[in-house]
Coordinates of C-alpha atoms in Angstrom, one line a residue:
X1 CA 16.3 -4.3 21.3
X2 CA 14.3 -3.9 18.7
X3 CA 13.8 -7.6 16.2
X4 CA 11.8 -8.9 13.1
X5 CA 9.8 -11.7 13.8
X6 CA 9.0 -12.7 10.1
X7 CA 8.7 -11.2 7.4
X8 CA 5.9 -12.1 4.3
X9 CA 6.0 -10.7 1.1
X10 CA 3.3 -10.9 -1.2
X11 CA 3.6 -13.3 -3.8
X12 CA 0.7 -12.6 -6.3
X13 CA 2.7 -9.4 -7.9
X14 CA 4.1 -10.3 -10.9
X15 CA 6.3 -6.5 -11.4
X16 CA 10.0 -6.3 -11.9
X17 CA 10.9 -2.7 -10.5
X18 CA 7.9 -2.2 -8.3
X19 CA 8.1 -1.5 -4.9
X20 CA 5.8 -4.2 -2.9
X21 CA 5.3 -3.6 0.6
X22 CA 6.6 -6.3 3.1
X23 CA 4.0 -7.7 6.4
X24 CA 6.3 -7.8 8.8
X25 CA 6.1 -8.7 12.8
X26 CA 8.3 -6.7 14.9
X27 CA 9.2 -7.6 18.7
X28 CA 9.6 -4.8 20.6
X29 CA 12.3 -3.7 23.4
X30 CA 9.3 -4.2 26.0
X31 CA 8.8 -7.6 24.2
X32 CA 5.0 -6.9 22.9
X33 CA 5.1 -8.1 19.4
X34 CA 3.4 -5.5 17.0
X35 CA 2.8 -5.5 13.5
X36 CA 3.0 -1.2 13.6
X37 CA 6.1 0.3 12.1
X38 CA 8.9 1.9 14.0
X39 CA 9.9 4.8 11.8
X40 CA 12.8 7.0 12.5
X41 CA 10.5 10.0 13.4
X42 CA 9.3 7.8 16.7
X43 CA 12.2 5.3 17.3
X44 CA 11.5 2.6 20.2
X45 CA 14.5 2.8 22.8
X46 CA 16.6 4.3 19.7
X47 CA 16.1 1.8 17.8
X48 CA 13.9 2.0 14.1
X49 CA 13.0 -0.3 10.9
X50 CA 13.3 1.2 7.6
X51 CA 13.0 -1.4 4.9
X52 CA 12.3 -1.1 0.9
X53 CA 11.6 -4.2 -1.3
X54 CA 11.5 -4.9 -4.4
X55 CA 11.2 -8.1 -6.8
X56 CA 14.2 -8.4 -9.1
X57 CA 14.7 -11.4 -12.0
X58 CA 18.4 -11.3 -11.2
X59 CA 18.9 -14.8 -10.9
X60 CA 17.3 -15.7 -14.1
X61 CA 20.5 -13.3 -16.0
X62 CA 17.4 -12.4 -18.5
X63 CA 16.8 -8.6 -19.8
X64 CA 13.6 -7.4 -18.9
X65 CA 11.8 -4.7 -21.1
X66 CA 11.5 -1.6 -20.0
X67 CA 8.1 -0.5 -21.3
X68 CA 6.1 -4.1 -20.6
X69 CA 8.4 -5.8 -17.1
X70 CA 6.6 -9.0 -17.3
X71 CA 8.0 -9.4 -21.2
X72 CA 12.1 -10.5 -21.9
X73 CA 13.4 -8.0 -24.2
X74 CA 14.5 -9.4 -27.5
X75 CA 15.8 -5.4 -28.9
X76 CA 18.3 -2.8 -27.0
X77 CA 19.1 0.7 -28.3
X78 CA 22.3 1.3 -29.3
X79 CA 21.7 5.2 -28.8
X80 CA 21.4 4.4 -25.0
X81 CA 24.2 2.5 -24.8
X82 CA 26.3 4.9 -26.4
X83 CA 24.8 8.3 -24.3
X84 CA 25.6 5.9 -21.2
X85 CA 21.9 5.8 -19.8
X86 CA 21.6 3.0 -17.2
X87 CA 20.9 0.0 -19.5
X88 CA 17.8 -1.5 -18.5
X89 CA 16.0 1.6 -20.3
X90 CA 17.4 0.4 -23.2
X91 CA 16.1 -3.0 -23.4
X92 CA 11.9 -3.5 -25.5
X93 CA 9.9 -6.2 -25.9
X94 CA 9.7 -6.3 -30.3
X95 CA 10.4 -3.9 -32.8
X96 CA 6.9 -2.5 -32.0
X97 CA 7.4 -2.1 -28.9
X98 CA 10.4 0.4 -29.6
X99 CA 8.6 2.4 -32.1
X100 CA 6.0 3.0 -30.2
X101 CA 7.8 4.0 -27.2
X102 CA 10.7 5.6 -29.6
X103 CA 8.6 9.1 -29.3
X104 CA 9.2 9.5 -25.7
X105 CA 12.2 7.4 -25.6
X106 CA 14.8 9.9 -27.1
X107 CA 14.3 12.4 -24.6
X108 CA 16.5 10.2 -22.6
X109 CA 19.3 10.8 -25.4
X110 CA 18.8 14.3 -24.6
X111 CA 19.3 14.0 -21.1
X112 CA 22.6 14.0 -19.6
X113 CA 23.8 10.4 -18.8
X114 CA 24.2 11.2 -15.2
X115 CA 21.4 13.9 -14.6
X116 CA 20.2 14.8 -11.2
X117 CA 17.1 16.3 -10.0
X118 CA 16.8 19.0 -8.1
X119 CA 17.9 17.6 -4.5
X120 CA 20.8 15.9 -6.5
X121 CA 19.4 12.4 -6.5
X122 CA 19.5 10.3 -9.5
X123 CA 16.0 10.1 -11.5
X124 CA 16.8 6.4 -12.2
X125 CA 13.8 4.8 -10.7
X126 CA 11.4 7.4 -11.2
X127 CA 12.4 7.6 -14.9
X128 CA 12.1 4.0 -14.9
X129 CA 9.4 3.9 -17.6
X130 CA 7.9 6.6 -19.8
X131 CA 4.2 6.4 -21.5
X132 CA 4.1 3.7 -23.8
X133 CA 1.6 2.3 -26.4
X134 CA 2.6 4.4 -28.6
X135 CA 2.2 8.1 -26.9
X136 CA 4.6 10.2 -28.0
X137 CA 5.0 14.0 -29.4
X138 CA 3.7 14.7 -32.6
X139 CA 5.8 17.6 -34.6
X140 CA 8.2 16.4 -36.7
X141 CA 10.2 13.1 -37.9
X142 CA 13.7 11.4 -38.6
X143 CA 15.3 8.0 -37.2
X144 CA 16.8 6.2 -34.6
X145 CA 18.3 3.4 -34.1
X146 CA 18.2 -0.2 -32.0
X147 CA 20.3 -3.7 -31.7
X148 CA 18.4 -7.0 -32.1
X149 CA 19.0 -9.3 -29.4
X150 CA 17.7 -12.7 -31.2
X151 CA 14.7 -11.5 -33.7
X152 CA 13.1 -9.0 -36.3
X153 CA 16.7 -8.4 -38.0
X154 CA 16.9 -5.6 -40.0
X155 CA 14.7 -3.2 -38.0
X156 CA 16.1 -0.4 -37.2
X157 CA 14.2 3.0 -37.6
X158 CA 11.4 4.4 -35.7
X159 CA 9.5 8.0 -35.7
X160 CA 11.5 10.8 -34.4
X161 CA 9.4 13.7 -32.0
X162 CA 10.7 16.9 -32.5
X163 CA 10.2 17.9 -28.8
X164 CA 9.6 21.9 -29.0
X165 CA 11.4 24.0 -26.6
X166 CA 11.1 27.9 -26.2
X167 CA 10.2 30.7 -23.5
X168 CA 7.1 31.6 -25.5
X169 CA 6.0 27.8 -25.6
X170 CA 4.1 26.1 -22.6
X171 CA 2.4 22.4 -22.5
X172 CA -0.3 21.9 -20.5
X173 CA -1.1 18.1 -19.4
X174 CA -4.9 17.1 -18.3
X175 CA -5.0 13.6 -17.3
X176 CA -8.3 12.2 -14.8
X177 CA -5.8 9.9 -12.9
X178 CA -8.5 7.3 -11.7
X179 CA -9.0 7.7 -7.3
X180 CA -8.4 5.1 -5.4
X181 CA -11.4 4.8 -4.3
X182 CA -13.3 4.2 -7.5
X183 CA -10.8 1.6 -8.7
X184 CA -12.1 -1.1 -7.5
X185 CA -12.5 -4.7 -8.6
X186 CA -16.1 -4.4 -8.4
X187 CA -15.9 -1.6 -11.2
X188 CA -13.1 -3.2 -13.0
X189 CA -12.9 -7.1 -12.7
X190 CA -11.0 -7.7 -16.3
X191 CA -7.9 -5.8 -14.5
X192 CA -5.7 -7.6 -12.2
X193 CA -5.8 -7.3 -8.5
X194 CA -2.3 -6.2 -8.4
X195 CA -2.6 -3.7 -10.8
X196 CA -6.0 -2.0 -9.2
X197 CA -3.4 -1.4 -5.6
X198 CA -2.9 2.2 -5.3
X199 CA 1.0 0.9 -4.1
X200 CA 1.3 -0.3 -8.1
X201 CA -0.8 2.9 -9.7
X202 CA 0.7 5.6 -8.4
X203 CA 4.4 4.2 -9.1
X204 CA 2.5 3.7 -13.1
X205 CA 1.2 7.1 -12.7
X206 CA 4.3 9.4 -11.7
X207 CA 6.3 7.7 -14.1
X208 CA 4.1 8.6 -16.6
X209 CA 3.0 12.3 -15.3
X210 CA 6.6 13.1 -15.4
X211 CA 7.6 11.9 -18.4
X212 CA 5.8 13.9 -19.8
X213 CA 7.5 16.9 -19.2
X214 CA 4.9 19.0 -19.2
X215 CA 5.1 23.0 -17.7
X216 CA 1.4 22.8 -16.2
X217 CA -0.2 19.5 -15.0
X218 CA -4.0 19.9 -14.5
X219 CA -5.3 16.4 -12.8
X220 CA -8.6 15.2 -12.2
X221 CA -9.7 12.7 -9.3
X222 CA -6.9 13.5 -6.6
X223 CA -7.3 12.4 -3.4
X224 CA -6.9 14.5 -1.0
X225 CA -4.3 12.1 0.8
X226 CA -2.9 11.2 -2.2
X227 CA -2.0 14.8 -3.4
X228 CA -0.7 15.5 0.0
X229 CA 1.0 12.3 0.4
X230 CA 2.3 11.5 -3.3
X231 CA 1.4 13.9 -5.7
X232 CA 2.9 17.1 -4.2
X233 CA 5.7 16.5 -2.3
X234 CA 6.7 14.1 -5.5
X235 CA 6.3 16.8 -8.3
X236 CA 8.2 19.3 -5.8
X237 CA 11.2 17.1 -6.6
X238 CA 10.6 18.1 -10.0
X239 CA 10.1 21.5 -9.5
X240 CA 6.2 22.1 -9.9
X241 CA 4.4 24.1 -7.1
X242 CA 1.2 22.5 -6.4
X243 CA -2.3 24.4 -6.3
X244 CA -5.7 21.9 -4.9
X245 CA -9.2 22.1 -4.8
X246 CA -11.0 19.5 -2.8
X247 CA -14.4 18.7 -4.0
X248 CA -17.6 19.8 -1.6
X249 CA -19.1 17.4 1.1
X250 CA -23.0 17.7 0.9
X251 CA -23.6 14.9 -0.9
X252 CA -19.9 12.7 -0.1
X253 CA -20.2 9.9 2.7
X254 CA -17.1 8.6 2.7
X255 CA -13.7 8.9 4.6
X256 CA -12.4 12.7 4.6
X257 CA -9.1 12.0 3.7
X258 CA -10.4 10.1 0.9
X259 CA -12.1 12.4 -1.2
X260 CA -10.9 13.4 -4.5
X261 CA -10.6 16.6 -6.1
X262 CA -8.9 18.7 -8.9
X263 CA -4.7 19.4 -8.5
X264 CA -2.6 21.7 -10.9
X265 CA 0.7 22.2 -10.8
X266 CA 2.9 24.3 -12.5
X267 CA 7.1 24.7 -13.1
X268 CA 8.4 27.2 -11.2
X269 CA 10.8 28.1 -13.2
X270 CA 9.0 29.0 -15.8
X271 CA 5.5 31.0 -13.7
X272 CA 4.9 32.1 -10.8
X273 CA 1.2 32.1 -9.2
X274 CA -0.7 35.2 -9.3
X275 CA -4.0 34.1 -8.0
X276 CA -6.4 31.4 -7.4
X277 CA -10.2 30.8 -7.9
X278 CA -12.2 28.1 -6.3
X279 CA -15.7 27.7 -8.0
X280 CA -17.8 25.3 -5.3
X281 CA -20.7 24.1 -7.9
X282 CA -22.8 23.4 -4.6
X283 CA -22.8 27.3 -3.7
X284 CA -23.7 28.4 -7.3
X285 CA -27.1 26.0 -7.2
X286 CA -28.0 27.5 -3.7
X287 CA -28.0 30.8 -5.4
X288 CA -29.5 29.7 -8.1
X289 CA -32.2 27.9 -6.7
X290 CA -33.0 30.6 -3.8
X291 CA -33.6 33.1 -6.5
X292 CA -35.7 31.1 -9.3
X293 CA -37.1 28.3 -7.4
X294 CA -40.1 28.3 -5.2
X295 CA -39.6 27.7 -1.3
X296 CA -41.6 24.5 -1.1
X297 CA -39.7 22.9 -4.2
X298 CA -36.0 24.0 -3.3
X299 CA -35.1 21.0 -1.5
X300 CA -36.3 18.7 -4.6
X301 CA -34.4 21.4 -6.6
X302 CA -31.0 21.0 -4.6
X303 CA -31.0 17.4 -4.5
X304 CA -30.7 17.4 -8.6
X305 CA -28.2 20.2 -8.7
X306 CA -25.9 19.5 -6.2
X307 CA -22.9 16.8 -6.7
X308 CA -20.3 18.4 -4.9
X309 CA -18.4 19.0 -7.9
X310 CA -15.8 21.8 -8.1
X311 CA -13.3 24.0 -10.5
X312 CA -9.9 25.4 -9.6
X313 CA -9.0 28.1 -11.8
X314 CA -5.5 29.3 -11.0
X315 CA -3.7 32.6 -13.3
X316 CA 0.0 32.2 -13.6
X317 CA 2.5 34.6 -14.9
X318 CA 5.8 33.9 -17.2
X319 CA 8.7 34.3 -16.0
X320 CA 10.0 34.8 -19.3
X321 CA 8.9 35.9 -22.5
X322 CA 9.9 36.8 -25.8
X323 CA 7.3 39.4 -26.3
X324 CA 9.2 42.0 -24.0
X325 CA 10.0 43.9 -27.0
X326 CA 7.2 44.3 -28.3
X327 CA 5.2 45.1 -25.3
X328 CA 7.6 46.5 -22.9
X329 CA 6.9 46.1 -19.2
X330 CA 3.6 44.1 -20.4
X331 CA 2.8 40.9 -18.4
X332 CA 2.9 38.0 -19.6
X333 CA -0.4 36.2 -17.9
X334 CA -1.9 32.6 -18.2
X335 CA -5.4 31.5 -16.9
X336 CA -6.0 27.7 -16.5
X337 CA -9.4 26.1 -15.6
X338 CA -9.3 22.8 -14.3
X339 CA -13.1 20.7 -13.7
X340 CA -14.3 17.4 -13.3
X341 CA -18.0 17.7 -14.1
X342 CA -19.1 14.4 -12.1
X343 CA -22.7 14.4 -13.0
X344 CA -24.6 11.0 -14.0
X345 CA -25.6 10.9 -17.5
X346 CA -28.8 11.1 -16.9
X347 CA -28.8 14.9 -15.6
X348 CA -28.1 16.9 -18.7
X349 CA -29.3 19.5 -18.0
X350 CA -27.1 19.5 -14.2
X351 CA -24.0 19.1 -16.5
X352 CA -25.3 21.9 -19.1
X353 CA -26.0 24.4 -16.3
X354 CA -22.2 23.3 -14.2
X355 CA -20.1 24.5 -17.6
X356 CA -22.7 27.0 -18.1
X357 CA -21.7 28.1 -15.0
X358 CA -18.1 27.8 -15.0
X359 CA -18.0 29.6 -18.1
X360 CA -19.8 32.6 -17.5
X361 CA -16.9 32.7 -14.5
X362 CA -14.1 32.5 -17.1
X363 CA -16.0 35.3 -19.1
X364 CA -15.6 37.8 -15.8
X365 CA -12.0 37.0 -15.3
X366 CA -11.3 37.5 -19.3
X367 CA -13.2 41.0 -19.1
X368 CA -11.0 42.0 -16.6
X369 CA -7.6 41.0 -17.6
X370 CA -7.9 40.0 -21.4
X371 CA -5.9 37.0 -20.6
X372 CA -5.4 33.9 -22.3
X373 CA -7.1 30.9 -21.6
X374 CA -6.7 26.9 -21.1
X375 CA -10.0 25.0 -19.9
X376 CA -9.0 21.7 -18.9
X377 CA -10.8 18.4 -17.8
X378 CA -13.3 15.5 -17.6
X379 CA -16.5 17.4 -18.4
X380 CA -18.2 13.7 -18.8
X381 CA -19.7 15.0 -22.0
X382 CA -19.4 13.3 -25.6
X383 CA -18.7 15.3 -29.1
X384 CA -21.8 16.4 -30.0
X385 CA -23.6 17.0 -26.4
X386 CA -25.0 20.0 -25.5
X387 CA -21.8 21.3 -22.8
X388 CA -19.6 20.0 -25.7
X389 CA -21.2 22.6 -28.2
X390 CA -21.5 25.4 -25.6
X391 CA -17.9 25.0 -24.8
X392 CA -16.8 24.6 -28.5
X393 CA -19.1 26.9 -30.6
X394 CA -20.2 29.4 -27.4
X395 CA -24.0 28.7 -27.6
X396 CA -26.1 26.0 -27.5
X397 CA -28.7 24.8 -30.5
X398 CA -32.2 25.9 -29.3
X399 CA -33.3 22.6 -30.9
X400 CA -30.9 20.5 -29.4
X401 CA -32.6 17.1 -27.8
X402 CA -30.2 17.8 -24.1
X403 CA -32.7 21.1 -23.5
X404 CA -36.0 18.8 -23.5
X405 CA -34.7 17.8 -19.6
X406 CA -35.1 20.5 -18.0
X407 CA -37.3 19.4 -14.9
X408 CA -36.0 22.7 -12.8
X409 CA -36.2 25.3 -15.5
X410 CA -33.3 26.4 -15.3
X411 CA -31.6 26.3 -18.8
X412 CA -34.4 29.1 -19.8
X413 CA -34.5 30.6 -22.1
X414 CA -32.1 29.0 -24.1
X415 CA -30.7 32.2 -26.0
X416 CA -28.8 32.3 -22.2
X417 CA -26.8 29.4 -23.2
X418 CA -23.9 31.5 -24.5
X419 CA -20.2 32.9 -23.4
X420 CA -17.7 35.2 -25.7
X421 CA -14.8 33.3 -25.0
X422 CA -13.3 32.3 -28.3
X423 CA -12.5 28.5 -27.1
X424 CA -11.3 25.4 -29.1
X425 CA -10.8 22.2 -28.5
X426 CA -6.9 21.8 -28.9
X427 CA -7.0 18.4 -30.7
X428 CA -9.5 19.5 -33.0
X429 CA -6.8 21.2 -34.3
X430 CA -5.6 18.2 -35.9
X431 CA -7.9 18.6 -38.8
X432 CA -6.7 21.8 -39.5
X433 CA -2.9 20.3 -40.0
X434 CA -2.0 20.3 -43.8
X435 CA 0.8 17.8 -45.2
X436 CA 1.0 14.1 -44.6
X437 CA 3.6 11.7 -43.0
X438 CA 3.6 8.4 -41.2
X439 CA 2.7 10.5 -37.7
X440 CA 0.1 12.6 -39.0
X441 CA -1.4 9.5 -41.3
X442 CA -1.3 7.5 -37.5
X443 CA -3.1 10.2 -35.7
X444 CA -5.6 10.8 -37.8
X445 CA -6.6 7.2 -37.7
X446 CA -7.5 7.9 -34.0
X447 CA -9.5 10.8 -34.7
X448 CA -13.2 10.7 -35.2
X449 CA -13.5 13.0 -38.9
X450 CA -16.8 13.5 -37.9
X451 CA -16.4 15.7 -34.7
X452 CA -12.9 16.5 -35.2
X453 CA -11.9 15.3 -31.5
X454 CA -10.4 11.6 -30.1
X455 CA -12.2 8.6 -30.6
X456 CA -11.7 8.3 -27.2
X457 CA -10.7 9.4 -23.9
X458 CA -12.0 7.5 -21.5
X459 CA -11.8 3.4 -22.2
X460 CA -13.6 0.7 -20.0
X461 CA -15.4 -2.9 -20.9
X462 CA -18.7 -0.7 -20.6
X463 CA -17.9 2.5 -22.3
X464 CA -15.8 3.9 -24.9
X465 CA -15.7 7.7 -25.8
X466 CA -14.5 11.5 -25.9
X467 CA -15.2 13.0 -22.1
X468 CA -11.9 15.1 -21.7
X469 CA -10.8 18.3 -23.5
X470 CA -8.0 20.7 -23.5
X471 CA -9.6 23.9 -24.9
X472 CA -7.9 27.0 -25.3
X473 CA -8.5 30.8 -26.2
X474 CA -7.7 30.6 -30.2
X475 CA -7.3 34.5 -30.5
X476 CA -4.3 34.6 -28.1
X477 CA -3.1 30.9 -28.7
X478 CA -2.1 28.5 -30.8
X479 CA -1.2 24.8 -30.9
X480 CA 2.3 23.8 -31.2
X481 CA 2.3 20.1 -31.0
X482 CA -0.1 17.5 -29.2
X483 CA 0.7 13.9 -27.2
X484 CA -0.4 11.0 -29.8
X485 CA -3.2 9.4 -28.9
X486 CA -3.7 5.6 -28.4
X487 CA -4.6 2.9 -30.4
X488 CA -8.0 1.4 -29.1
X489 CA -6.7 -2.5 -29.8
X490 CA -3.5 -2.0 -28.4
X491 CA -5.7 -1.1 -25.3
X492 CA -8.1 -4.1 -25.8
X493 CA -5.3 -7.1 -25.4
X494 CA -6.1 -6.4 -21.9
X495 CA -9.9 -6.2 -22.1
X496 CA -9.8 -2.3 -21.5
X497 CA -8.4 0.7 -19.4
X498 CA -7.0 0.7 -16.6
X499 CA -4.6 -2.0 -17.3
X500 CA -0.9 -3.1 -15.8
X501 CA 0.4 -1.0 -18.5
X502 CA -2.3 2.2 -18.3
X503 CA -3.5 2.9 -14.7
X504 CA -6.3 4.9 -15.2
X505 CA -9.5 4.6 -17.2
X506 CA -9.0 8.0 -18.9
X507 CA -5.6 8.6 -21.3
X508 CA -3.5 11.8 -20.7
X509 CA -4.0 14.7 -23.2
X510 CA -1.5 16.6 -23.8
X511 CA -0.9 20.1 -25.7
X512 CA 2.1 22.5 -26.5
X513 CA 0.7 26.2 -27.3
X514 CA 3.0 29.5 -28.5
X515 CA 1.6 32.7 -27.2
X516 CA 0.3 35.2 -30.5
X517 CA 0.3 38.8 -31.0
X518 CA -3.1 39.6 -28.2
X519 CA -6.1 40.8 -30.7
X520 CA -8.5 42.9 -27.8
X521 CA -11.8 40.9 -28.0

């Protein structure tokens, strides 16, 4: 007979809805007692544990909000309680809180009240909690509505997302999710313990991910037995086929599995995979180090250049498409680029040369196909830097201060520094939007005027700024909507990212695009 000897549960958790894993001793039918599991794959005499906890407020009969669990709610939507959505979605913090979380919030309105995923379970925990902070869908606006449960009466409207749907419209999502292995407390010691535990983050993060709804997901920092584990088999539920590119080992010390690396996904429903590309970063500086560099200096040379950093570059195909009558039998392709450009600030001209490099690659596949284009990552480079402007304006000022490091040579000549792909960053296009609004007005607040791209991206206690982009091929593309960005001092009530509320360090970025009539470049 299989028996629990005791059972501890950890006590320094302070989440309603979280799963928190349970020590438990076991005695076994031999009578060895073992603190292993005995799952149902490899029962002991027929006999198996399964258990799930979870910390509930239950006996305090007090509404929790749904967007910040360690707050009471003091608001409920009506609208939820009238399109019969499980009510503890419907309960917020403040008046604030519900505005801000308003733009994601509808889409439950739009849902059916009893929807199923794909295996025909209910998406009630999963769908637990969308983005918050105000990170929504910027298009259009109107009003909702909300009860007061004690306070702010007379509150009752909040921005309205038109959330654009279409065959000939895709979003693309690039989030860097934060490994587990770099979040420690070491790194981050203003964010809770708790809140550091890969158990908590990747419950934060695939709420998040899939609230957001997007058609293609390009992440950054995967590991590898996190995306086998977690990632895919979870977004699989939601219908996205999953595509992975583990980074390179040369330089890596730590445990295999542990690794990180670049994962895209994709609906299937709406694509289906053509092809994939893996660019190793490690193989292109062997190249080019065997063929500029002198024997004697090569292994100086490859100790600079190589960081085991990698691309996955996947082309996809629509499965539908409004532009069947106007190009008849024509296929409808996509090409997304997905990086994480790991270099240490300090090496510019590394960074330069990898998206340098990874451009040039695009530039073959374009040639061949004449295909549109998303490029989507953490390329660690600020507005203004020298990979910024190559990737932005296609060339690289000759004068610009990055090109004085060049120890290796191999940024020369500078006239090099160039690719044809007609690239721009999607956010930017934020300063070409006319008209005003609340939602616009709000945005643009959290735009720097000066470089046309997000104050920030990436938000820690030691740095604050733009590293991740969503660029796309402007000739064959164009930017429906966008995902709002944060505000910096809602982010700094808890010191910085990541946070209970925000488990990375990076935000997502998010961007809706409508195919145009192709102009051959």
């Amino acid at each position: 007979m299989l028996s629990v000897v005791r059972v501890h549960l950890p006590s320094e958790i302070p989440i309603v809805g979280c799963e928190i894993t349970p020590y438990v001793l076991l005695r076994l039918p031999n009578g060895v007692i073992s603190t292993d599991d005995v799952p149902e794959a490899a029962p002991a005499d027929g006999h198996f544990m399964r258990y799930r906890w979870y910390r509930i407020q239950s006996d305090r009969k007090v509404a929790i909000c749904s967007i910040h669990p360690m707050e009471q709610a003091t608001i409920q939507c009506l609208g939820c309680i009238k399109s019969k959505i499980p009510v503890a979605k419907s309960y917020h913090c403040s008046a604030k809180c519900f505005t801000d979380a308003w733009l994601h919030h509808r889409v439950l309105h739009e849902r059916p009240s009893n929807a199923l995923g794909e295996n025909g379970v209910e998406e009630e925990e999963l769908f637990g909690r969308f983005g918050s902070g105000g990170s929504g869908v910027l298009s259009t606006a109107g009003s909702g509505s909300m009860s007061n449960l004690g306070q702010n009466p007379g509150v009752n409207n909040g921005p309205v997302p038109f959330y654009p749907s279409g065959t000939d419209k895709n979003s693309v999502l690039s989030y860097n999710i934060l490994a587990d292995a770099y979040a420690t407390s070491d790194s981050y010691s203003y964010c809770p313990t708790w809140a550091l535990s890969w158990t908590y983050r990747r419950q934060n993060l695939m709420r998040e991910i899939i609230g957001y709804h997007a058609d293609i997901i390009c992440l950054q920092e995967v590991q590898l037995n996190h995306f086998e584990d977690v990632f895919a088999p979870e977004l699989d539920k939601h219908g996205y086929q999953a595509l992975y590119k583990k980074r390179t080992t040369e330089v890596y010390t730590g445990v295999p599995q542990a690794i990180d690396g670049c994962a895209t996904f994709f609906r299937r429903d709406k694509f289906s995979h053509v092809k994939k590309y893996e660019v190793e970063f490690n193989k292109a500086a062997q190249s080019l180090t065997d063929a500029i560099i002198p024997a004697a200096q090569r292994r100086v040379a490859l100790s600079r250049l190589i960081k085991d950093n990698v691309a996955l570059i996947v082309v996809l195909e629509a499965k539908f498409s409004n532009h069947g009558t106007d190009n008849p039998g024509k296929r409808q392709l996509l090409c997304v680029a997905n990086t994480h450009v790991n270099v240490h600030q300090d090496l510019k001209d590394v960074k330069l040369w990898e998206v340098h490099t990874l451009l040039k690659g695009l530039e073959k596949i374009a040639v061949s196909a004449d295909i549109p284009m998303l490029v989507c990552g953490d390329f660690n480079s600020v507005p203004g830097s020298s990979p910024h402007g190559l990737l932005a304006m296609g060339k690289v000022d000759q004068l610009h201060p990055d090109l004085a490091i060049d120890p290796l040579g191999i940024l020369r000549p500078a006239s090099k520094l160039t690719h044809q792909l007609p690239l721009v960053s999607a956010y930017s296009s934020f300063a070409r939007m006319v008209g005003g609004g609340y939602d616009l007005e709000h945005q643009r607040r959290r735009m720097d005027p000066a470089t046309n791209e997000p104050l920030f991206t990436n938000c820690t206690r030691d740095f604050t700024g733009t590293v991740d982009y969503i660029f796309y091929t402007a000739d064959s593309l164009t930017v429906e909507s966008l995902l709002e960005l944060l505000d910096e001092e809602s982010l700094r009530k808890d010191t910085a990212l990541p946070s209970p509320e925000w488990s990375s360090d990076h935000i997502a970025l998010l961007a809706e695009f409508r195919c145009k009539p192709r102009i051959r470049r």
